Amino acid sequence: KVECNLGLNQKLKAGETKLCRFRYDAVKDLFQKPATVLIFLGVEKRKNPSSSSDGVREPPAWFAIGTDEDTVELLKRSREKNCCFPKSPHRDLLKLNEEEAGVMAQARSVLAWHSRYSFCPTCGSSTSLEEAGYKRKCLNSECRSQQGVHNTCYPRVDPVVIMLVIHPDGNQCLLGRKKMFPAGFFSCLAGFVEPGESLEEAVRREVEEESGVKVGPVHYVSCQPWPMPSSLMMGCLAVAVSTDIRVDESEIEEAHWFPRHLSSLTLGKKNFYPFSQTTNQLIIRHINQQ
Amino acid sequence: KVECNLGLNQKLKAGETKLCRFRYDAVKDLFQKPATVLIFLGVEKRKNPSSSSDGVREPPAWFAIGTDEDTVELLKRSREKNCCFPKSPHRDLLKLNEEEAGVMAQARSVLAWHSRYSFCPTCGSSTSLEEAGYKRKCLNSECRSQQGVHNTCYPRVDPVVIMLVIHPDGNQCLLGRKKMFPAGFFSCLAGFVEPGESLEEAVRREVEEESGVKVGPVHYVSCQPWPMPSSLMMGCLAVAVSTDIRVDESEIEEAHWFPRHLSSLTLGKKNFYPFSQTTNQLIIRHINQQ
Ligand SMILES: Nc1ncnc2c1ncn2[C@@H]1O[C@H](COP(=O)(O)O)[C@@H](O)[C@H]1O
Ligand SMILES: Nc1ncnc2c1ncn2[C@@H]1O[C@H](COP(=O)(O)O)[C@@H](O)[C@H]1O
Ligand SMILES: [Mg+2]
Ligand SMILES: [Mg+2]
Ligand SMILES: [Mg+2]
Ligand SMILES: [Mg+2]
Ligand SMILES: [Mg+2]
Ligand SMILES: [Mg+2]
Ligand SMILES: [Zn+2]
Ligand SMILES: [Zn+2]
């Protein structure tokens, strides 16, 4: 079990969640354990370095730790009360502000990569962690991965397109639901970019695969890392050039055209997927502003 | 050695290059060899199915083959003259039209993935090719990769940002050169998106790392698959908020502000990297139209 070392402090103002930071002293014994993975996250950016209470001291550096310690034991090390490890990371991630969500995304993606990629995919040998956690090197000196630069040594980032498809009449948009969604919830369609295609081609292919709707123009709107385990969600607006819906039942249970002006997250009895800071929501907000 | 089965026909009109297709009969004996990798590329899209000379026949399906056969032997199988395997794929790829470049990108990325990822990164066991070449399954039935959906089984696509940085005065842009570039050539700065960051953050980080220049607003322009081995190049315009250049010498040899209106690929004695269809060029063209 590799978990992010960043606990969450959930008893702030209603709805507000912050990351808990552990001090070096509280975790230094973990470094003796062979299962511990340590990665560098970065140095804090001081908005106004001169007014810092630390005087001339360097800004603090932050690390993430992957460990197989018991979470209850880990929480005892924190000096903060109300600290916990997220039970449903999907949901808790959305309660963080953008900067802290980025810290969490970086930690979670890189730790998930170490947990899943400890063997060299080119020769099957063991690998060692290098460059502060951002590289894994094959331990077999004969391995092809020792020559040249290849992606096998570096953490993976999977580009995903998530798109709001607009009806040719300009007043409706296409949303769908997977079987696993809570009853009545719909979201934008989404899918992994495949090798050899552009973002725009991925949007057209996924929309047609999942809903049967054909798409013309595609416009990139915004993007967001989504560390489940390591996606980069790229939000697009897509203009449909056909309207008949025929869902691919292996991926999507139901899809419909909904009125464009979604005044809130609720629309009659149908609800939209309750992402608050996600790209999904960002592009819905964007279209409502137009 | 795994090479793309798609030869190139280079003796067309000056500068024009097309993919050579091999017929099933010419390559079917390759399927008997254990080193052969076969992947499905797709079914041809007929623009006007009724006017097809094949009457009611199905449109052809295309595959890519990875093989360790000698290239001279392979070329004898082609019914086309003037057929060759690319010696400098970087350059030859740019001579293809967009559709054929996409076919080549798909074939090259997926074959490169099979060549580099034949062992399970989670447990080190061998894997088998599945789903027409788009999945590799671990042969160890106890492996964690057998439970749930994970990216270890799927081909990798690496998002890269490539950006034209615009001077605060609006009339100059920042280009750099790597040591390995031909003398006098400059290109847009570029870099891999790292886990936990957005496109826009990756642009700001890479520009500052490589040139010391700080960037404010970032605008996505266009993207292009770049199968070396499996990148997705996302072209952006970035507006600088500082102008002092301090290059990171491990990555970049030299970087300068150049006049914005690059009337051609040549600018005095300095040349720009001769990408003709790439994102690099696309964003330079885009800025010149503004
Ligand atoms: N990198 C990847 N990570 C996870 N699943 C992937 C990946 N690439 C393709 N898939 C497949 O894509 C399905 C999800 O469909 P979609 O998100 O619509 O592309 C998953 O169930 C997998 O079968
Ligand atoms: N997925 C990847 N594939 C190849 N190189 C990578 C990757 N991720 C990070 N790198 C490193 O990034 C360097 C190139 O720098 P840049 O393109 O500016 O990010 C390479 O020499 C590698 O050390
Ligand atoms: Mg899909
Ligand atoms: Mg898909
Ligand atoms: Mg999907
Ligand atoms: Mg760089
Ligand atoms: Mg980089
Ligand atoms: Mg670079
Ligand atoms: Zn190896
Ligand atoms: Zn395995």
Tab-separated table of N, CA, C and O in Angstrom, chain A residues 37-130:
chain	number	residue	atom	x	y	z
A	37	VAL	N	9.261	5.201	0.145
A	37	VAL	CA	9.618	5.904	-1.095
A	37	VAL	C	9.561	7.398	-0.807
A	37	VAL	O	8.551	7.889	-0.307
A	38	LEU	N	10.650	8.106	-1.125
A	38	LEU	CA	10.710	9.536	-0.825
A	38	LEU	C	10.838	10.302	-2.137
A	38	LEU	O	11.729	10.019	-2.939
A	39	ILE	N	9.953	11.244	-2.396
A	39	ILE	CA	10.093	12.059	-3.609
A	39	ILE	C	10.052	13.543	-3.258
A	39	ILE	O	9.344	13.975	-2.358
A	40	PHE	N	10.833	14.274	-4.000
A	40	PHE	CA	10.913	15.726	-3.828
A	40	PHE	C	9.716	16.366	-4.528
A	40	PHE	O	9.391	16.018	-5.663
A	41	LEU	N	9.041	17.289	-3.847
A	41	LEU	CA	7.908	17.962	-4.485
A	41	LEU	C	8.280	19.347	-4.989
A	41	LEU	O	7.780	19.797	-6.016
A	42	GLY	N	9.148	20.040	-4.247
A	42	GLY	CA	9.546	21.374	-4.691
A	42	GLY	C	9.830	22.277	-3.520
A	42	GLY	O	9.651	21.899	-2.362
A	43	VAL	N	10.271	23.476	-3.842
A	43	VAL	CA	10.572	24.485	-2.833
A	43	VAL	C	9.419	25.474	-2.838
A	43	VAL	O	8.909	25.834	-3.887
A	44	GLU	N	9.003	25.869	-1.656
A	44	GLU	CA	7.863	26.783	-1.569
A	44	GLU	C	8.169	28.116	-2.228
A	44	GLU	O	9.252	28.664	-2.044
A	45	LYS	N	7.210	28.614	-3.001
A	45	LYS	CA	7.376	29.931	-3.613
A	45	LYS	C	6.878	30.983	-2.647
A	45	LYS	O	5.693	31.000	-2.302
A	46	ARG	N	7.752	31.849	-2.213
A	46	ARG	CA	7.349	32.923	-1.310
A	46	ARG	C	6.866	34.113	-2.137
A	46	ARG	O	7.605	34.625	-2.981
A	47	LYS	N	5.630	34.520	-1.885
A	47	LYS	CA	5.085	35.649	-2.640
A	47	LYS	C	5.898	36.913	-2.378
A	47	LYS	O	6.180	37.696	-3.242
A	48	ASN	N	6.271	37.080	-1.091
A	48	ASN	CA	6.938	38.308	-0.676
A	48	ASN	C	8.092	37.948	0.250
A	48	ASN	O	7.964	38.025	1.460
A	49	PRO	N	9.229	37.509	-0.329
A	49	PRO	CA	10.305	36.924	0.474
A	49	PRO	C	10.806	37.824	1.600
A	49	PRO	O	11.104	37.350	2.689
A	50	SER	N	10.869	39.133	1.382
A	50	SER	CA	11.477	40.019	2.365
A	50	SER	C	10.642	40.127	3.648
A	50	SER	O	11.183	40.284	4.728
A	51	SER	N	9.330	39.994	3.519
A	51	SER	CA	8.463	40.150	4.696
A	51	SER	C	8.316	38.825	5.464
A	51	SER	O	7.536	38.729	6.379
A	52	SER	N	9.061	37.806	5.054
A	52	SER	CA	8.972	36.499	5.703
A	52	SER	C	9.407	36.570	7.160
A	52	SER	O	10.384	37.233	7.493
A	53	SER	N	8.691	35.855	8.006
A	53	SER	CA	9.032	35.862	9.428
A	53	SER	C	10.337	35.105	9.692
A	53	SER	O	10.909	35.206	10.760
A	54	ASP	N	10.784	34.316	8.716
A	54	ASP	CA	12.015	33.544	8.892
A	54	ASP	C	13.274	34.377	8.666
A	54	ASP	O	14.376	33.834	8.697
A	55	GLY	N	13.096	35.670	8.385
A	55	GLY	CA	14.277	36.475	8.112
A	55	GLY	C	14.949	36.017	6.829
A	55	GLY	O	14.295	35.877	5.811
A	56	VAL	N	16.263	35.724	6.889
A	56	VAL	CA	16.985	35.378	5.670
A	56	VAL	C	16.995	33.868	5.371
A	56	VAL	O	17.676	33.425	4.475
A	57	ARG	N	16.235	33.071	6.164
A	57	ARG	CA	16.280	31.621	5.934
A	57	ARG	C	15.714	31.229	4.564
A	57	ARG	O	14.872	31.918	3.995
A	58	GLU	N	16.193	30.099	4.068
A	58	GLU	CA	15.716	29.552	2.796
A	58	GLU	C	14.232	29.170	2.933
A	58	GLU	O	13.802	28.724	3.996
A	59	PRO	N	13.465	29.268	1.851
A	59	PRO	CA	12.075	28.790	1.920
A	59	PRO	C	12.066	27.261	2.078
A	59	PRO	O	12.982	26.592	1.619
A	60	PRO	N	11.040	26.710	2.742
A	60	PRO	CA	11.055	25.264	3.002
A	60	PRO	C	10.875	24.432	1.731
A	60	PRO	O	10.235	24.861	0.774
A	61	ALA	N	11.481	23.243	1.726
A	61	ALA	CA	11.309	22.274	0.640
A	61	ALA	C	10.330	21.213	1.115
A	61	ALA	O	10.317	20.857	2.297
A	62	TRP	N	9.500	20.720	0.202
A	62	TRP	CA	8.494	19.717	0.569
A	62	TRP	C	8.748	18.412	-0.169
A	62	TRP	O	9.192	18.407	-1.303
A	63	PHE	N	8.437	17.312	0.541
A	63	PHE	CA	8.619	15.968	-0.006
A	63	PHE	C	7.327	15.180	0.201
A	63	PHE	O	6.532	15.510	1.076
A	64	ALA	N	7.138	14.136	-0.606
A	64	ALA	CA	6.045	13.191	-0.348
A	64	ALA	C	6.676	11.856	0.015
A	64	ALA	O	7.741	11.504	-0.504
A	65	ILE	N	6.032	11.139	0.915
A	65	ILE	CA	6.544	9.835	1.357
A	65	ILE	C	5.516	8.753	1.053
A	65	ILE	O	4.342	8.901	1.371
A	66	GLY	N	5.975	7.689	0.407
A	66	GLY	CA	5.151	6.488	0.265
A	66	GLY	C	5.606	5.508	1.320
A	66	GLY	O	6.799	5.271	1.479
A	67	THR	N	4.672	4.947	2.073
A	67	THR	CA	5.040	4.054	3.174
A	67	THR	C	3.970	2.981	3.334
A	67	THR	O	2.827	3.188	2.935
A	68	ASP	N	4.351	1.852	3.956
A	68	ASP	CA	3.325	0.848	4.243
A	68	ASP	C	2.941	0.858	5.725
A	68	ASP	O	2.308	-0.064	6.212
A	69	GLU	N	3.298	1.921	6.451
A	69	GLU	CA	2.888	2.075	7.853
A	69	GLU	C	1.366	2.172	7.957
A	69	GLU	O	0.690	2.663	7.057
A	70	ASP	N	0.888	1.786	9.121
A	70	ASP	CA	-0.523	1.890	9.448
A	70	ASP	C	-0.944	3.381	9.492
A	70	ASP	O	-0.245	4.206	10.073
A	71	THR	N	-2.077	3.708	8.897
A	71	THR	CA	-2.476	5.124	8.834
A	71	THR	C	-2.755	5.705	10.223
A	71	THR	O	-2.494	6.878	10.462
A	72	VAL	N	-3.280	4.871	11.137
A	72	VAL	CA	-3.558	5.365	12.496
A	72	VAL	C	-2.242	5.795	13.160
A	72	VAL	O	-2.141	6.863	13.760
A	73	GLU	N	-1.222	4.944	13.010
A	73	GLU	CA	0.104	5.274	13.531
A	73	GLU	C	0.625	6.576	12.920
A	73	GLU	O	1.217	7.414	13.591
A	74	LEU	N	0.428	6.714	11.636
A	74	LEU	CA	0.928	7.904	10.941
A	74	LEU	C	0.263	9.165	11.457
A	74	LEU	O	0.906	10.202	11.627
A	75	LEU	N	-1.039	9.075	11.703
A	75	LEU	CA	-1.757	10.279	12.147
A	75	LEU	C	-1.269	10.751	13.515
A	75	LEU	O	-1.267	11.950	13.782
A	76	LYS	N	-0.825	9.813	14.359
A	76	LYS	CA	-0.310	10.202	15.683
A	76	LYS	C	0.905	11.115	15.566
A	76	LYS	O	1.217	11.862	16.472
A	77	ARG	N	1.622	11.028	14.443
A	77	ARG	CA	2.833	11.820	14.265
A	77	ARG	C	2.530	13.278	13.960
A	77	ARG	O	3.388	14.136	14.019
A	78	SER	N	1.301	13.539	13.508
A	78	SER	CA	0.959	14.899	13.109
A	78	SER	C	0.667	15.744	14.339
A	78	SER	O	0.070	15.269	15.299
A	79	ARG	N	1.123	16.994	14.311
A	79	ARG	CA	0.826	17.878	15.439
A	79	ARG	C	-0.539	18.525	15.308
A	79	ARG	O	-0.987	19.259	16.155
A	80	GLU	N	-1.167	18.285	14.155
A	80	GLU	CA	-2.485	18.877	13.940
A	80	GLU	C	-3.576	17.914	14.389
A	80	GLU	O	-3.484	16.715	14.142
A	81	LYS	N	-4.602	18.468	14.981
A	81	LYS	CA	-5.792	17.655	15.243
A	81	LYS	C	-6.612	17.634	13.952
A	81	LYS	O	-6.305	18.327	12.987
A	82	ASN	N	-7.673	16.833	13.941
A	82	ASN	CA	-8.596	16.800	12.798
A	82	ASN	C	-7.909	16.405	11.492
A	82	ASN	O	-8.308	16.834	10.427
A	83	CYS	N	-6.866	15.641	11.607
A	83	CYS	CA	-6.112	15.244	10.434
A	83	CYS	C	-6.536	13.828	10.059
A	83	CYS	O	-6.793	13.006	10.937
A	84	CYS	N	-6.683	13.545	8.761
A	84	CYS	CA	-7.070	12.192	8.352
A	84	CYS	C	-6.487	11.869	6.972
A	84	CYS	O	-6.040	12.767	6.279
A	85	PHE	N	-6.486	10.587	6.614
A	85	PHE	CA	-6.137	10.221	5.240
A	85	PHE	C	-7.433	10.066	4.442
A	85	PHE	O	-8.399	9.498	4.941
A	86	PRO	N	-7.461	10.603	3.235
A	86	PRO	CA	-8.726	10.605	2.481
A	86	PRO	C	-9.234	9.189	2.216
A	86	PRO	O	-8.468	8.324	1.814
A	87	LYS	N	-10.531	8.996	2.447
A	87	LYS	CA	-11.122	7.685	2.147
A	87	LYS	C	-11.609	7.639	0.709
A	87	LYS	O	-11.522	6.630	0.044
A	88	SER	N	-12.157	8.742	0.214
A	88	SER	CA	-12.542	8.783	-1.203
A	88	SER	C	-11.780	9.936	-1.867
A	88	SER	O	-12.260	11.056	-1.943
A	89	PRO	N	-10.549	9.640	-2.310
A	89	PRO	CA	-9.692	10.710	-2.845
A	89	PRO	C	-10.349	11.514	-3.973
A	89	PRO	O	-10.135	12.709	-4.079
A	90	HIS	N	-11.186	10.863	-4.797
A	90	HIS	CA	-11.885	11.571	-5.865
A	90	HIS	C	-12.580	12.803	-5.330
A	90	HIS	O	-12.555	13.872	-5.911
A	91	ARG	N	-13.286	12.582	-4.212
A	91	ARG	CA	-14.132	13.623	-3.672
A	91	ARG	C	-13.317	14.641	-2.874
A	91	ARG	O	-13.512	15.843	-3.007
A	92	ASP	N	-12.380	14.142	-2.065
A	92	ASP	CA	-11.617	15.039	-1.198
A	92	ASP	C	-10.713	15.972	-2.000
A	92	ASP	O	-10.474	17.112	-1.612
A	93	LEU	N	-10.225	15.472	-3.125
A	93	LEU	CA	-9.362	16.276	-3.978
A	93	LEU	C	-10.070	17.556	-4.432
A	93	LEU	O	-9.454	18.596	-4.629
A	94	LEU	N	-11.383	17.449	-4.576
A	94	LEU	CA	-12.154	18.578	-5.092
A	94	LEU	C	-12.374	19.651	-4.042
A	94	LEU	O	-12.824	20.744	-4.350
A	95	LYS	N	-12.069	19.324	-2.780
A	95	LYS	CA	-12.269	20.313	-1.727
A	95	LYS	C	-11.021	21.161	-1.502
A	95	LYS	O	-11.042	22.101	-0.728
A	96	LEU	N	-9.910	20.803	-2.163
A	96	LEU	CA	-8.669	21.565	-2.012
A	96	LEU	C	-8.658	22.751	-2.968
A	96	LEU	O	-9.266	22.696	-4.029
A	97	ASN	N	-7.920	23.798	-2.605
A	97	ASN	CA	-7.769	24.880	-3.570
A	97	ASN	C	-6.822	24.423	-4.679
A	97	ASN	O	-6.176	23.379	-4.578
A	98	GLU	N	-6.741	25.215	-5.758
A	98	GLU	CA	-6.046	24.768	-6.956
A	98	GLU	C	-4.577	24.432	-6.675
A	98	GLU	O	-4.045	23.431	-7.158
A	99	GLU	N	-3.923	25.272	-5.857
A	99	GLU	CA	-2.513	25.055	-5.593
A	99	GLU	C	-2.290	23.758	-4.815
A	99	GLU	O	-1.419	22.952	-5.161
A	100	GLU	N	-3.098	23.555	-3.778
A	100	GLU	CA	-2.928	22.341	-2.977
A	100	GLU	C	-3.363	21.103	-3.769
A	100	GLU	O	-2.780	20.020	-3.601
A	101	ALA	N	-4.359	21.243	-4.633
A	101	ALA	CA	-4.765	20.113	-5.483
A	101	ALA	C	-3.607	19.724	-6.400
A	101	ALA	O	-3.382	18.548	-6.676
A	102	GLY	N	-2.822	20.719	-6.845
A	102	GLY	CA	-1.655	20.441	-7.680
A	102	GLY	C	-0.571	19.685	-6.920
A	102	GLY	O	0.032	18.755	-7.451
A	103	VAL	N	-0.334	20.079	-5.663
A	103	VAL	CA	0.642	19.380	-4.814
A	103	VAL	C	0.216	17.925	-4.655
A	103	VAL	O	1.008	16.983	-4.817
A	104	MET	N	-1.056	17.739	-4.334
A	104	MET	CA	-1.599	16.395	-4.138
A	104	MET	C	-1.497	15.582	-5.435
A	104	MET	O	-1.135	14.399	-5.400
A	105	ALA	N	-1.808	16.206	-6.560
A	105	ALA	CA	-1.762	15.504	-7.852
A	105	ALA	C	-0.338	15.047	-8.156
A	105	ALA	O	-0.104	13.915	-8.575
A	106	GLN	N	0.626	15.942	-7.915
A	106	GLN	CA	2.021	15.593	-8.172
A	106	GLN	C	2.440	14.410	-7.290
A	106	GLN	O	2.991	13.408	-7.777
A	107	ALA	N	2.148	14.501	-5.984
A	107	ALA	CA	2.545	13.452	-5.042
A	107	ALA	C	1.884	12.122	-5.403
A	107	ALA	O	2.537	11.083	-5.501
A	108	ARG	N	0.586	12.159	-5.626
A	108	ARG	CA	-0.158	10.934	-5.873
A	108	ARG	C	0.266	10.267	-7.196
A	108	ARG	O	0.425	9.049	-7.258
A	109	SER	N	0.455	11.053	-8.262
A	109	SER	CA	0.851	10.463	-9.549
A	109	SER	C	2.219	9.814	-9.449
A	109	SER	O	2.430	8.718	-9.964
A	110	VAL	N	3.174	10.527	-8.844
A	110	VAL	CA	4.540	10.007	-8.832
A	110	VAL	C	4.632	8.790	-7.913
A	110	VAL	O	5.275	7.796	-8.253
A	111	LEU	N	3.939	8.830	-6.753
A	111	LEU	CA	3.959	7.655	-5.871
A	111	LEU	C	3.260	6.464	-6.531
A	111	LEU	O	3.719	5.320	-6.417
A	112	ALA	N	2.163	6.713	-7.232
A	112	ALA	CA	1.465	5.619	-7.931
A	112	ALA	C	2.369	5.020	-8.999
A	112	ALA	O	2.390	3.806	-9.213
A	113	TRP	N	3.151	5.877	-9.661
A	113	TRP	CA	4.090	5.381	-10.666
A	113	TRP	C	5.137	4.475	-10.015
A	113	TRP	O	5.389	3.360	-10.493
A	114	HIS	N	5.729	4.879	-8.894
A	114	HIS	CA	6.714	4.017	-8.235
A	114	HIS	C	6.088	2.692	-7.804
A	114	HIS	O	6.713	1.637	-7.879
A	115	SER	N	4.833	2.755	-7.376
A	115	SER	CA	4.178	1.546	-6.892
A	115	SER	C	3.902	0.549	-8.028
A	115	SER	O	3.961	-0.656	-7.840
A	116	ARG	N	3.618	1.048	-9.232
A	116	ARG	CA	3.237	0.194	-10.368
A	116	ARG	C	4.385	-0.096	-11.331
A	116	ARG	O	4.256	-0.959	-12.187
A	117	TYR	N	5.458	0.689	-11.274
A	117	TYR	CA	6.534	0.559	-12.262
A	117	TYR	C	7.873	0.270	-11.594
A	117	TYR	O	8.876	0.893	-11.909
A	118	SER	N	7.887	-0.722	-10.680
A	118	SER	CA	9.181	-0.991	-10.044
A	118	SER	C	10.059	-1.941	-10.856
A	118	SER	O	11.230	-2.108	-10.538
A	119	PHE	N	9.507	-2.557	-11.923
A	119	PHE	CA	10.328	-3.404	-12.792
A	119	PHE	C	10.516	-2.743	-14.151
A	119	PHE	O	9.635	-2.018	-14.622
A	120	CYS	N	11.660	-3.011	-14.764
A	120	CYS	CA	11.948	-2.415	-16.063
A	120	CYS	C	11.045	-3.059	-17.120
A	120	CYS	O	11.099	-4.277	-17.315
A	121	PRO	N	10.221	-2.283	-17.808
A	121	PRO	CA	9.329	-2.884	-18.801
A	121	PRO	C	10.080	-3.413	-20.036
A	121	PRO	O	9.541	-4.229	-20.766
A	122	THR	N	11.331	-2.999	-20.212
A	122	THR	CA	12.085	-3.443	-21.397
A	122	THR	C	12.716	-4.820	-21.173
A	122	THR	O	12.798	-5.626	-22.096
A	123	CYS	N	13.184	-5.120	-19.921
A	123	CYS	CA	13.855	-6.406	-19.699
A	123	CYS	C	13.332	-7.168	-18.486
A	123	CYS	O	13.731	-8.309	-18.268
A	124	GLY	N	12.457	-6.547	-17.685
A	124	GLY	CA	11.895	-7.258	-16.528
A	124	GLY	C	12.741	-7.215	-15.268
A	124	GLY	O	12.334	-7.759	-14.236
A	125	SER	N	13.927	-6.564	-15.310
A	125	SER	CA	14.771	-6.483	-14.106
A	125	SER	C	14.220	-5.475	-13.101
A	125	SER	O	13.358	-4.663	-13.428
A	126	SER	N	14.787	-5.504	-11.896
A	126	SER	CA	14.440	-4.493	-10.898
A	126	SER	C	15.034	-3.151	-11.305
A	126	SER	O	15.965	-3.094	-12.113
A	127	THR	N	14.499	-2.094	-10.729
A	127	THR	CA	14.980	-0.746	-11.043
A	127	THR	C	15.267	-0.019	-9.736
A	127	THR	O	14.801	-0.437	-8.681
A	128	SER	N	16.033	1.071	-9.822
A	128	SER	CA	16.263	1.870	-8.619
A	128	SER	C	15.759	3.285	-8.838
A	128	SER	O	15.748	3.792	-9.961
A	129	LEU	N	15.343	3.891	-7.736
A	129	LEU	CA	14.813	5.249	-7.782
A	129	LEU	C	15.973	6.245	-7.890
A	129	LEU	O	16.961	6.133	-7.182
A	130	GLU	N	15.844	7.230	-8.786
A	130	GLU	CA	16.896	8.232	-8.993
A	130	GLU	C	16.269	9.633	-9.092
A	130	GLU	O	15.055	9.764	-9.153
